[in-house]
Coordinates of C-alpha atoms in Angstrom, one line a residue:
Chain A
M1 CA 28.1 -19.9 12.6
K2 CA 27.9 -18.7 9.1
I3 CA 25.7 -15.6 8.4
L4 CA 24.7 -14.3 4.9
I5 CA 24.0 -10.6 4.7
V6 CA 21.7 -9.7 1.8
D7 CA 21.2 -6.0 1.0
D8 CA 21.5 -3.9 -2.1
E9 CA 23.0 -1.0 -0.3
P10 CA 26.7 -1.2 0.5
L11 CA 26.4 1.0 3.6
A12 CA 23.7 -1.2 5.0
R13 CA 25.8 -4.3 4.6
E14 CA 28.8 -2.5 6.0
R15 CA 26.9 -1.6 9.2
L16 CA 25.6 -5.1 9.7
T17 CA 29.1 -6.5 9.2
H18 CA 30.3 -4.2 11.9
L19 CA 27.6 -5.1 14.3
L20 CA 27.9 -8.8 13.8
T21 CA 31.7 -8.7 14.2
E22 CA 31.2 -6.8 17.5
L23 CA 28.7 -9.4 18.7
N24 CA 31.0 -12.3 18.0
H25 CA 34.4 -12.4 16.3
D26 CA 33.9 -16.0 15.2
Y27 CA 30.9 -15.4 13.0
Q28 CA 31.7 -16.2 9.4
L29 CA 30.2 -13.4 7.3
I30 CA 29.3 -13.5 3.6
E31 CA 27.4 -11.0 1.5
A32 CA 25.0 -10.7 -1.4
S33 CA 23.5 -7.6 -3.0
N34 CA 20.2 -9.0 -4.3
G35 CA 18.0 -12.1 -4.2
L36 CA 19.7 -13.9 -7.1
E37 CA 23.2 -13.5 -5.5
A38 CA 21.7 -14.7 -2.2
I39 CA 20.5 -17.9 -3.8
D40 CA 24.0 -18.5 -5.3
Q41 CA 25.6 -17.9 -1.9
V42 CA 23.2 -20.3 -0.2
N43 CA 24.0 -22.9 -2.8
N44 CA 27.8 -22.5 -2.5
E45 CA 28.3 -21.6 1.2
E46 CA 25.3 -23.1 3.0
P47 CA 24.9 -20.4 5.7
D48 CA 23.0 -21.0 8.9
I49 CA 21.3 -17.7 9.0
V50 CA 20.3 -15.2 6.3
L51 CA 19.7 -11.5 7.1
M52 CA 17.4 -10.6 4.2
D53 CA 16.5 -7.1 3.0
I54 CA 13.0 -7.0 1.4
R55 CA 13.2 -4.4 -1.3
M56 CA 16.1 -5.2 -3.7
P57 CA 16.5 -4.9 -7.5
G58 CA 16.7 -8.0 -9.6
M59 CA 14.9 -10.3 -7.1
N60 CA 13.4 -9.1 -3.9
G61 CA 13.8 -10.7 -0.5
L62 CA 10.4 -12.3 -0.3
E63 CA 10.8 -14.1 -3.7
A64 CA 14.4 -15.2 -2.8
T65 CA 13.0 -16.6 0.5
S66 CA 10.3 -18.5 -1.3
H67 CA 12.9 -20.2 -3.5
L68 CA 15.2 -20.9 -0.6
M69 CA 12.3 -22.6 1.3
S70 CA 12.1 -25.3 -1.3
I71 CA 15.6 -26.7 -0.6
D72 CA 16.0 -29.6 1.8
N73 CA 17.6 -27.8 4.7
P74 CA 16.9 -24.1 4.3
P75 CA 18.8 -21.5 6.4
A76 CA 16.9 -19.5 9.1
I77 CA 15.8 -16.2 7.6
I78 CA 15.5 -12.9 9.4
F79 CA 14.0 -10.1 7.3
T80 CA 15.5 -6.6 7.5
T81 CA 13.7 -3.4 6.3
A82 CA 13.8 0.3 6.7
Y83 CA 10.1 0.9 6.2
D84 CA 7.4 -1.4 4.8
E85 CA 4.0 -0.6 6.2
Y86 CA 2.3 -3.6 4.8
A87 CA 5.1 -6.2 5.0
L88 CA 5.5 -5.3 8.7
Q89 CA 1.8 -5.9 9.4
A90 CA 2.2 -9.3 7.7
F91 CA 5.3 -10.2 9.7
E92 CA 3.6 -9.3 13.0
S93 CA 0.6 -11.4 12.2
Q94 CA 2.7 -14.4 11.1
A95 CA 5.2 -14.0 14.0
V96 CA 8.1 -13.9 11.5
D97 CA 11.4 -12.5 12.6
Y98 CA 12.2 -9.0 11.3
L99 CA 14.6 -6.2 12.1
L100 CA 14.0 -2.5 11.4
K101 CA 16.9 -0.4 10.0
P102 CA 18.9 1.2 11.5
I103 CA 19.2 -2.0 13.4
R104 CA 20.1 -2.0 17.1
K105 CA 22.8 -4.3 18.3
E106 CA 20.7 -5.7 21.1
R107 CA 17.8 -6.4 18.8
L108 CA 20.1 -8.1 16.3
E109 CA 21.6 -10.3 19.1
K110 CA 18.2 -11.3 20.3
A111 CA 17.0 -12.2 16.8
L112 CA 20.1 -14.3 16.2
N113 CA 19.6 -16.2 19.4
S114 CA 16.0 -16.9 19.0
C115 CA 15.5 -17.2 15.2
S116 CA 13.5 -20.0 14.1
K117 CA 12.9 -21.5 10.7
L118 CA 10.1 -20.1 8.6
N119 CA 7.4 -22.5 7.6
K120 CA 5.7 -22.7 4.2
L121 CA 2.4 -21.6 5.6
Q122 CA 3.9 -18.4 7.1
L123 CA 5.5 -17.6 3.7
E124 CA 2.3 -18.1 1.8
Q125 CA 0.5 -15.7 4.1
L126 CA 3.3 -13.1 3.6
G127 CA 2.9 -13.4 -0.1
Q128 CA -0.8 -13.0 0.0
Q129 CA -0.6 -9.9 2.2
N130 CA 2.1 -8.3 0.0
R131 CA 0.8 -8.4 -3.5
E132 CA 3.0 -5.7 -4.7
I133 CA 6.3 -7.4 -3.9
S134 CA 5.2 -11.1 -3.9
Y135 CA 5.4 -11.8 -7.7
R136 CA 8.0 -14.2 -8.8
T137 CA 10.5 -13.4 -11.5
H138 CA 12.0 -16.9 -11.5
I139 CA 11.0 -20.5 -11.1
S140 CA 13.2 -22.7 -9.0
A141 CA 14.2 -26.3 -9.4
Q142 CA 16.4 -28.4 -7.1
I143 CA 19.2 -30.3 -8.8
R144 CA 21.4 -32.4 -6.6
N145 CA 20.7 -30.4 -3.5
N146 CA 21.4 -27.1 -5.3
L147 CA 18.8 -24.5 -6.0
F148 CA 18.7 -23.6 -9.7
L149 CA 16.8 -20.6 -11.1
I150 CA 15.1 -20.1 -14.5
A151 CA 13.9 -16.6 -15.4
I152 CA 10.2 -16.4 -16.4
K153 CA 11.2 -14.5 -19.6
D154 CA 13.3 -17.5 -20.7
I155 CA 10.5 -20.0 -20.4
Y156 CA 8.7 -21.4 -23.5
C157 CA 6.2 -23.6 -21.8
F158 CA 5.2 -25.8 -18.9
L159 CA 4.2 -29.4 -19.7
A160 CA 2.5 -31.7 -17.3
D161 CA 3.2 -35.4 -17.6
H162 CA 1.7 -37.8 -15.0
K163 CA 3.0 -36.5 -11.6
Y164 CA 5.6 -34.0 -12.9
V165 CA 5.7 -30.7 -14.6
T166 CA 8.5 -30.1 -17.1
V167 CA 9.6 -26.6 -18.0
K168 CA 11.1 -26.0 -21.4
Y169 CA 13.3 -22.9 -21.5
N170 CA 16.0 -21.0 -23.3
K171 CA 19.4 -21.7 -21.7
E172 CA 21.9 -19.4 -23.2
G173 CA 20.5 -19.8 -26.6
A174 CA 19.9 -23.6 -26.4
L175 CA 16.7 -25.4 -25.6
A176 CA 16.7 -27.0 -22.2
E177 CA 14.2 -28.7 -19.9
T178 CA 13.9 -29.6 -16.3
I179 CA 11.4 -30.9 -13.8
I180 CA 9.9 -28.6 -11.3
E181 CA 7.6 -29.1 -8.2
D182 CA 4.9 -26.5 -9.0
T183 CA 1.6 -27.7 -10.3
L184 CA 0.3 -26.6 -13.7
K185 CA -2.8 -25.2 -12.0
S186 CA -0.9 -23.0 -9.5
L187 CA 1.4 -21.8 -12.3
E188 CA -1.6 -20.9 -14.5
E189 CA -3.1 -18.8 -11.7
E190 CA 0.2 -17.1 -10.8
F191 CA 1.2 -16.2 -14.3
E192 CA -2.2 -15.7 -16.0
N193 CA -1.0 -12.4 -17.5
S194 CA 1.9 -13.8 -19.4
F195 CA 1.0 -17.5 -19.9
L196 CA -2.0 -19.3 -21.5
R197 CA -3.4 -22.8 -21.0
I198 CA -3.8 -24.5 -24.4
H199 CA -4.4 -28.1 -23.2
R200 CA -5.0 -30.0 -20.0
N201 CA -1.3 -30.7 -19.9
A202 CA 0.3 -27.5 -21.4
L203 CA 0.8 -23.9 -20.4
I204 CA 2.6 -21.6 -22.9
R205 CA 4.1 -18.1 -22.9
K206 CA 1.7 -15.8 -24.7
D207 CA 4.2 -13.6 -26.6
N208 CA 6.0 -16.6 -28.0
I209 CA 3.2 -17.9 -30.3
E210 CA 4.1 -18.4 -34.0
A211 CA 1.3 -20.2 -35.8
L212 CA -1.6 -22.7 -35.6
Q213 CA -1.3 -25.8 -37.8
K214 CA -4.2 -28.0 -38.6
Q215 CA -3.2 -31.7 -39.0
S216 CA -4.8 -34.2 -41.4
D217 CA -6.2 -36.1 -38.5
G218 CA -8.1 -33.1 -37.2
R219 CA -5.8 -32.2 -34.3
V220 CA -4.6 -28.6 -34.1
L221 CA -1.0 -27.9 -33.2
L222 CA 0.5 -24.7 -31.9
K223 CA 3.9 -23.7 -33.1
L224 CA 6.0 -21.7 -30.7
K225 CA 9.1 -19.7 -31.7
D226 CA 12.4 -21.5 -31.1
L227 CA 10.6 -24.8 -30.3
P228 CA 10.9 -27.5 -33.0
E229 CA 7.8 -29.5 -32.4
G230 CA 4.3 -28.1 -32.2
L231 CA 2.1 -28.5 -29.1
E232 CA -1.4 -29.9 -29.2
V233 CA -4.3 -27.4 -28.6
S234 CA -7.4 -29.0 -27.1
R235 CA -10.8 -28.1 -28.6
R236 CA -11.8 -26.5 -25.3
H237 CA -8.9 -24.0 -25.4
L238 CA -8.8 -23.4 -29.1
S239 CA -11.1 -20.3 -29.1
R240 CA -9.0 -18.6 -26.5
V241 CA -5.8 -19.2 -28.5
R242 CA -7.5 -17.8 -31.6
K243 CA -8.7 -14.8 -29.8
L244 CA -5.2 -14.1 -28.4
M245 CA -3.6 -14.4 -31.8
K246 CA -6.0 -11.9 -33.3
T247 CA -5.1 -9.2 -30.9
Chain B
M1 CA -25.6 6.1 21.3
V2 CA -27.9 4.2 23.6
F3 CA -26.7 6.5 26.5
S4 CA -27.7 9.6 24.5
V5 CA -31.1 8.1 23.8
V6 CA -31.6 7.5 27.6
I7 CA -30.6 11.1 28.4
I8 CA -32.7 12.6 25.7
G9 CA -35.7 10.5 26.8
E10 CA -35.2 11.6 30.5
L11 CA -35.0 15.3 29.5
L12 CA -38.2 14.9 27.6
A13 CA -39.9 13.3 30.6
F14 CA -38.8 16.3 32.7
I15 CA -40.2 18.7 30.2
L16 CA -43.5 16.9 30.0
T17 CA -44.0 16.8 33.8
L18 CA -42.9 20.4 34.3
A19 CA -45.0 21.8 31.4
P20 CA -48.6 21.7 33.0
L21 CA -48.6 24.3 35.7
N22 CA -51.6 23.2 37.8
M23 CA -50.6 19.6 38.8
A24 CA -47.8 20.4 41.3
S25 CA -48.9 17.7 43.9
Q26 CA -48.7 14.8 41.5
R27 CA -45.6 15.9 39.7
W28 CA -43.1 13.3 41.0
N29 CA -45.5 10.4 40.5
N30 CA -46.1 11.5 37.0
L31 CA -42.4 11.9 36.3
A32 CA -41.8 8.3 37.3
L33 CA -44.6 7.0 35.0
I34 CA -43.7 9.2 32.1
S35 CA -40.0 8.3 32.4
L36 CA -40.9 4.6 32.4
F37 CA -43.0 5.0 29.3
I38 CA -40.4 7.1 27.4
Q39 CA -37.4 5.0 28.3
W40 CA -39.4 1.9 27.3
N41 CA -40.0 3.5 23.9
G42 CA -36.5 4.9 23.5
L43 CA -34.7 1.7 24.3
M44 CA -37.1 -0.4 22.2
C45 CA -36.6 1.9 19.2
S46 CA -32.8 1.7 19.6
A47 CA -33.0 -2.0 19.8
V48 CA -35.1 -2.3 16.7
L49 CA -32.9 0.1 14.7
C50 CA -29.8 -1.9 15.7
L51 CA -31.5 -5.1 14.5
L52 CA -32.5 -3.4 11.3
R53 CA -29.0 -2.1 10.6
P54 CA -27.7 -5.1 8.6
F55 CA -30.7 -5.0 6.3
I56 CA -30.8 -1.4 5.4
K57 CA -27.2 -0.2 5.6
N58 CA -26.5 -0.7 1.9
Y59 CA -29.4 1.5 0.7
S60 CA -29.3 5.3 0.1
Q61 CA -29.2 7.7 3.0
Q62 CA -32.8 8.9 2.2
F63 CA -34.1 5.3 2.4
I64 CA -32.3 4.7 5.6
A65 CA -33.7 7.9 7.2
I66 CA -37.3 7.2 6.1
S67 CA -37.3 3.6 7.1
S68 CA -35.7 4.3 10.5
Y69 CA -38.3 7.1 11.1
L70 CA -41.3 5.0 10.1
S71 CA -40.2 2.0 12.2
I72 CA -39.8 4.4 15.2
L73 CA -43.4 5.7 14.7
F74 CA -44.7 2.1 14.3
I75 CA -43.1 1.1 17.6
L76 CA -44.5 4.3 19.3
A77 CA -48.0 3.4 18.2
L78 CA -47.6 -0.2 19.2
L79 CA -46.3 0.6 22.7
S80 CA -48.9 3.4 23.2
E81 CA -51.7 0.9 22.4
L82 CA -50.2 -1.6 24.8
T83 CA -49.8 1.0 27.5
F84 CA -53.3 2.2 27.2
Y85 CA -54.6 -1.4 27.4
I86 CA -52.5 -2.2 30.5
M87 CA -53.5 1.0 32.3
Q88 CA -57.2 0.6 31.6
Q89 CA -57.1 -3.1 32.6
Y90 CA -55.5 -2.5 35.9
A91 CA -56.6 1.1 36.5
I92 CA -53.1 2.0 37.6
T93 CA -53.6 5.7 37.3
D94 CA -56.1 8.3 36.5
I95 CA -53.9 10.3 34.1
I96 CA -55.4 8.6 31.2
S97 CA -58.9 8.0 32.5
A98 CA -59.7 11.6 31.5
T99 CA -58.4 11.2 28.0
S100 CA -59.9 9.2 25.3
H101 CA -58.1 6.3 23.6
W102 CA -57.8 8.2 20.3
E103 CA -56.4 11.3 22.0
F104 CA -53.8 9.3 23.9
L105 CA -52.5 7.7 20.7
T106 CA -52.3 10.9 18.6
H107 CA -50.7 12.8 21.5
N108 CA -48.0 10.2 21.9
L109 CA -47.4 9.9 18.2
L110 CA -47.1 13.7 17.7
I111 CA -44.7 14.3 20.6
G112 CA -42.7 11.1 19.9
G113 CA -42.6 12.0 16.2
I114 CA -41.2 15.4 16.8
I115 CA -38.6 14.3 19.4
S116 CA -37.4 11.3 17.4
A117 CA -37.0 13.4 14.3
L118 CA -34.8 15.8 16.3
A119 CA -32.9 12.9 17.8
L120 CA -32.3 11.3 14.4
R121 CA -31.1 14.6 13.0
Y122 CA -28.7 15.0 16.0
F123 CA -27.2 11.6 15.5
Y124 CA -26.9 12.2 11.7
I125 CA -25.0 15.4 12.2
Q126 CA -22.8 13.9 14.9
H127 CA -21.9 11.1 12.5
Q128 CA -21.1 13.4 9.7
W129 CA -18.9 15.5 11.9
R130 CA -17.0 12.4 13.0
L131 CA -16.5 11.3 9.4
K132 CA -15.2 14.7 8.5
I133 CA -12.6 14.7 11.2
E134 CA -11.4 11.2 10.1
A135 CA -11.1 12.3 6.5
E136 CA -9.2 15.5 7.4
S137 CA -6.6 13.7 9.5
C138 CA -6.2 11.1 6.7
T139 CA -5.5 13.7 4.1
K140 CA -3.1 15.5 6.3
L141 CA -1.1 12.3 6.7
Q142 CA -1.1 11.7 3.0
L143 CA 0.0 15.2 2.3
L144 CA 2.9 14.8 4.7
Q145 CA 3.9 11.4 3.2
A146 CA 3.8 12.9 -0.3
R147 CA 6.4 15.3 0.8
I148 CA 8.5 12.8 2.8
R149 CA 8.7 9.2 1.6
P150 CA 9.2 7.3 4.9
H151 CA 11.6 5.0 3.0
F152 CA 13.8 7.9 2.3
L153 CA 13.9 9.1 5.9
F154 CA 14.7 5.7 7.4
N155 CA 17.2 4.7 4.7
S156 CA 19.1 7.9 5.2
M157 CA 19.2 7.3 9.0
N158 CA 20.6 3.9 8.2
S159 CA 23.3 5.3 6.0
I160 CA 24.2 7.8 8.6
A161 CA 24.4 5.1 11.3
S162 CA 26.8 3.2 9.0
L163 CA 28.9 6.1 8.0
T164 CA 29.4 7.3 11.6
R165 CA 31.9 4.5 12.2
T166 CA 33.9 4.5 9.0
R167 CA 33.6 8.1 7.6
P168 CA 32.4 10.5 10.3
D169 CA 33.1 13.5 8.1
V170 CA 30.7 12.2 5.4
A171 CA 28.1 11.3 8.1
E172 CA 28.3 14.8 9.4
R173 CA 27.7 16.3 5.9
I174 CA 24.8 14.0 5.2
T175 CA 23.2 14.9 8.5
E176 CA 23.5 18.6 7.6
D177 CA 22.0 17.9 4.2
L178 CA 19.1 16.0 5.7
A179 CA 18.5 18.8 8.2
E180 CA 18.4 21.4 5.5
L181 CA 16.1 19.4 3.4
F182 CA 13.7 18.7 6.2
R183 CA 13.7 22.3 7.3
M184 CA 12.3 23.1 3.8
I185 CA 9.9 20.1 3.7
L186 CA 8.4 21.0 7.1
R187 CA 7.8 24.6 6.1
D188 CA 4.5 25.6 4.6
N189 CA 5.7 25.0 1.1
H190 CA 3.4 27.5 -0.6
E191 CA 6.2 29.9 -1.4
L192 CA 8.5 30.7 -4.2
I193 CA 12.3 30.4 -3.9
T194 CA 15.1 31.1 -6.3
W195 CA 16.3 28.5 -8.8
S196 CA 19.7 28.6 -7.2
K197 CA 18.2 27.7 -3.9
E198 CA 16.0 24.9 -5.3
K199 CA 19.0 23.5 -7.2
E200 CA 21.1 23.5 -4.1
L201 CA 18.3 21.6 -2.1
S202 CA 18.0 19.1 -4.9
Q203 CA 21.7 18.5 -5.0
R204 CA 21.7 18.0 -1.2
Y205 CA 19.0 15.4 -1.7
I206 CA 21.1 13.7 -4.4
D207 CA 24.1 13.8 -2.2
I208 CA 22.2 11.8 0.4
E209 CA 20.9 9.2 -2.0
Q210 CA 24.3 9.0 -3.7
Q211 CA 25.8 7.6 -0.4
R212 CA 23.2 4.9 -0.3
L213 CA 23.1 3.9 -4.0
G214 CA 26.7 4.6 -4.9
E215 CA 27.6 4.0 -8.5
R216 CA 24.1 2.9 -9.4
L217 CA 23.0 6.5 -9.4
K218 CA 24.4 8.7 -12.1
I219 CA 23.1 12.2 -12.6
Q220 CA 23.8 15.0 -15.0
W221 CA 22.8 18.7 -14.7
H222 CA 22.3 20.8 -17.9
T223 CA 20.6 23.7 -16.3
D224 CA 23.1 26.5 -16.8
T225 CA 20.7 28.5 -19.1
I226 CA 18.2 29.0 -16.3
P227 CA 18.9 32.3 -14.5
D228 CA 19.8 31.9 -10.8
N229 CA 17.2 34.4 -9.7
A230 CA 14.3 32.8 -11.4
L231 CA 11.5 32.1 -8.9
I232 CA 9.9 28.6 -8.7
P233 CA 7.7 26.9 -6.1
A234 CA 9.8 25.4 -3.3
L235 CA 10.6 21.7 -3.6
L236 CA 9.3 21.3 -7.1
I237 CA 12.3 19.4 -8.5
Q238 CA 13.2 17.2 -5.5
P239 CA 10.0 15.1 -5.5
L240 CA 10.5 14.5 -9.3
L241 CA 14.1 13.3 -8.6
E242 CA 12.7 11.1 -5.8
N243 CA 10.3 9.6 -8.3
A244 CA 13.1 9.1 -10.8
I245 CA 15.1 7.2 -8.3
F246 CA 12.2 5.2 -7.0
H247 CA 11.0 4.0 -10.5
G248 CA 14.2 4.2 -12.5
I249 CA 17.2 3.5 -10.4
E250 CA 16.3 1.4 -7.4
P251 CA 14.6 -1.5 -9.2
E252 CA 17.6 -2.1 -11.5
I253 CA 20.7 -4.0 -10.3
N254 CA 23.0 -1.8 -12.4
G255 CA 21.0 1.4 -11.6
G256 CA 20.5 4.0 -14.2
S257 CA 21.0 7.7 -15.0
I258 CA 19.0 10.8 -14.5
T259 CA 19.4 14.0 -16.6
V260 CA 18.0 17.3 -15.4
S261 CA 18.0 19.9 -18.3
G262 CA 16.7 23.4 -18.5
E263 CA 15.6 25.7 -21.3
F264 CA 15.0 29.4 -20.9
D265 CA 13.7 32.0 -23.4
S266 CA 13.3 35.2 -21.5
T267 CA 9.6 34.7 -20.7
K268 CA 9.4 30.9 -20.0
L269 CA 11.3 28.3 -18.1
K270 CA 11.2 24.6 -19.0
I271 CA 12.8 22.1 -16.7
S272 CA 12.8 18.4 -17.7
I273 CA 13.8 15.4 -15.6
Q274 CA 14.6 12.3 -17.6
N275 CA 15.4 8.9 -16.2
T276 CA 16.1 5.5 -17.7
N277 CA 13.0 3.5 -17.0
S278 CA 13.3 0.2 -15.2
K279 CA 12.9 -2.7 -17.6
N280 CA 11.5 -4.9 -14.8
L281 CA 8.2 -6.4 -15.8
V282 CA 6.3 -5.2 -12.8
H283 CA 6.5 -1.5 -12.1
R284 CA 6.6 -0.4 -8.5
Q285 CA 3.5 1.1 -7.2
G286 CA 4.4 4.7 -6.5
N287 CA 3.0 7.5 -4.6
K288 CA 0.7 9.4 -7.1
M289 CA 0.5 12.3 -4.6
A290 CA 3.7 13.8 -5.6
L291 CA 2.6 14.7 -9.1
S292 CA -0.8 16.0 -8.2
N293 CA 0.8 18.0 -5.4
I294 CA 3.2 19.6 -7.8
R295 CA 0.4 20.3 -10.3
E296 CA -1.7 22.0 -7.5
R297 CA 1.2 24.2 -6.4
L298 CA 2.0 25.3 -9.9
H299 CA -1.6 26.2 -10.4
T300 CA -1.6 28.3 -7.2
H301 CA 1.3 30.3 -8.3
F302 CA 0.8 30.5 -12.0
P303 CA -2.9 29.8 -12.6
D304 CA -3.0 29.7 -16.4
N305 CA 0.4 29.3 -17.9
A306 CA 2.3 26.6 -16.0
S307 CA 2.1 22.8 -16.4
I308 CA 3.7 19.5 -15.7
T309 CA 3.5 16.7 -18.2
C310 CA 4.9 13.2 -18.1
H311 CA 5.5 10.7 -20.9
E312 CA 7.7 7.8 -21.8
K313 CA 9.7 7.4 -25.0
D314 CA 12.3 4.7 -25.9
D315 CA 12.6 3.5 -22.3
I316 CA 13.3 7.0 -21.1
Y317 CA 10.7 8.6 -18.7
F318 CA 10.2 12.4 -19.0
A319 CA 8.7 14.7 -16.5
I320 CA 8.6 18.3 -17.9
V321 CA 7.7 21.4 -16.0
T322 CA 7.0 24.7 -17.8
M323 CA 6.3 28.0 -16.1
P324 CA 6.6 31.7 -16.7
Y325 CA 9.8 33.4 -15.8
Q326 CA 9.4 35.6 -12.7
H327 CA 12.5 36.8 -10.9
K328 CA 13.5 38.3 -7.7
P329 CA 13.9 42.1 -7.9
D330 CA 17.6 42.8 -8.1
E331 CA 19.0 44.1 -4.9

């Protein structure tokens, strides 16, 4: 069995490694020190179980879990935490596996033997009950069975086209795009502070607006920095775009 | 509450039967009848007030008090009328045969009015008292948590559990650090200690966190100018360092650095704690208690000329404490 230990504190990882080796010498152990590394490790190593700390820099455990849940065969996840009043209440109410640090060997063994896979519903509930740590810093897309992350700050816009939503983003200086599974409506709600709807099919990052261009046929296009072609602004959303540009 | 109403009603029934001195022979019969009447009233009023609760609970206290009282009087009048009618109809007793209809009604309203006013007042005071106890225990808990972040305690325990296997000597030292720190935290912290002691406590705290955060936590001390014997409120610096770690170091993958610097000019001390602020979009929700707690304690010791201010400049967060220089008498 392959187990991934995710924790930002070296001492916490060290202790779990010791405990797990004592439980079974044959466990294959791998480590990650934050959510981003954890996703890399899951992509490359395909562990069976992930022991996931909740509070970590870069990407916290809840967000990493929400990304991992979108791959086809996600690992089982057991949360670990030293103290999280609200998260624990949520875990209790959703019957999600969690371990309190310092973790007891017997509790760890029990959790490993009985761990079940999280379902989407449980995860959604966890997010709703933990507003403070449930924001996403990344969007995930699945490419050939691998999970692939795009930082929110690199995204120019989301464009809806029939069934799919395409995200245009900055990939190491170059413009790139990929298809994601989120809907435009849910993205608009989640990122209402940093993104603005300008058309039925377009959501753009607010701090990336360059200029409004009126076309000869009466349409209004919005020019974004670093994006060659302008995006159409619908009449319904025009006033809000103007208001934003004034401030 | 209903139980209290029953008891109060029964006590009233006793008083009413015992009060007239000349009717000894009929006393027990009267008690039964009066009890029946009062309990009927009392329980009816409780029931109506319970039913009224959802409609009036959002109004002001005055409105609630007046409307409750008026509805009680209304029920009293209604039941008195009903009783009078039943008794007359069936001639159950001669208690009321002697009294007129009007007299019976005013009597009941007066006695009932006085007793229900007292009862309402009693329930109000009891409720206030309960609220006060709840509020007190809540603040006590918050105060304690302002001094000890539960995260810190449990994370330290975890570090110790881990170190015990691999580096028992470090585990031993961290346990000692933790003990010393908690001894001070659990003391009534309205006292002044010397700067050298405060600095030592802060360094013990950093020592514990250093084990946990490793290279991510970098700290520099430029406080040599502050005299060792300067007196400052106990545990003034440690919570500020804790804040710096919580907001500046922990949210960053590569950590950050903290600088503690001091200035001294023979009458005044100025201690500033600077930390690189996390660039993460969402700031962690902190515990605002720490700052207000420090402000309060500074005010207790130096009512007019001490302060703590915070500001952010070029991604550096500053917390600056100034206070007058007081020192321990030289031994």
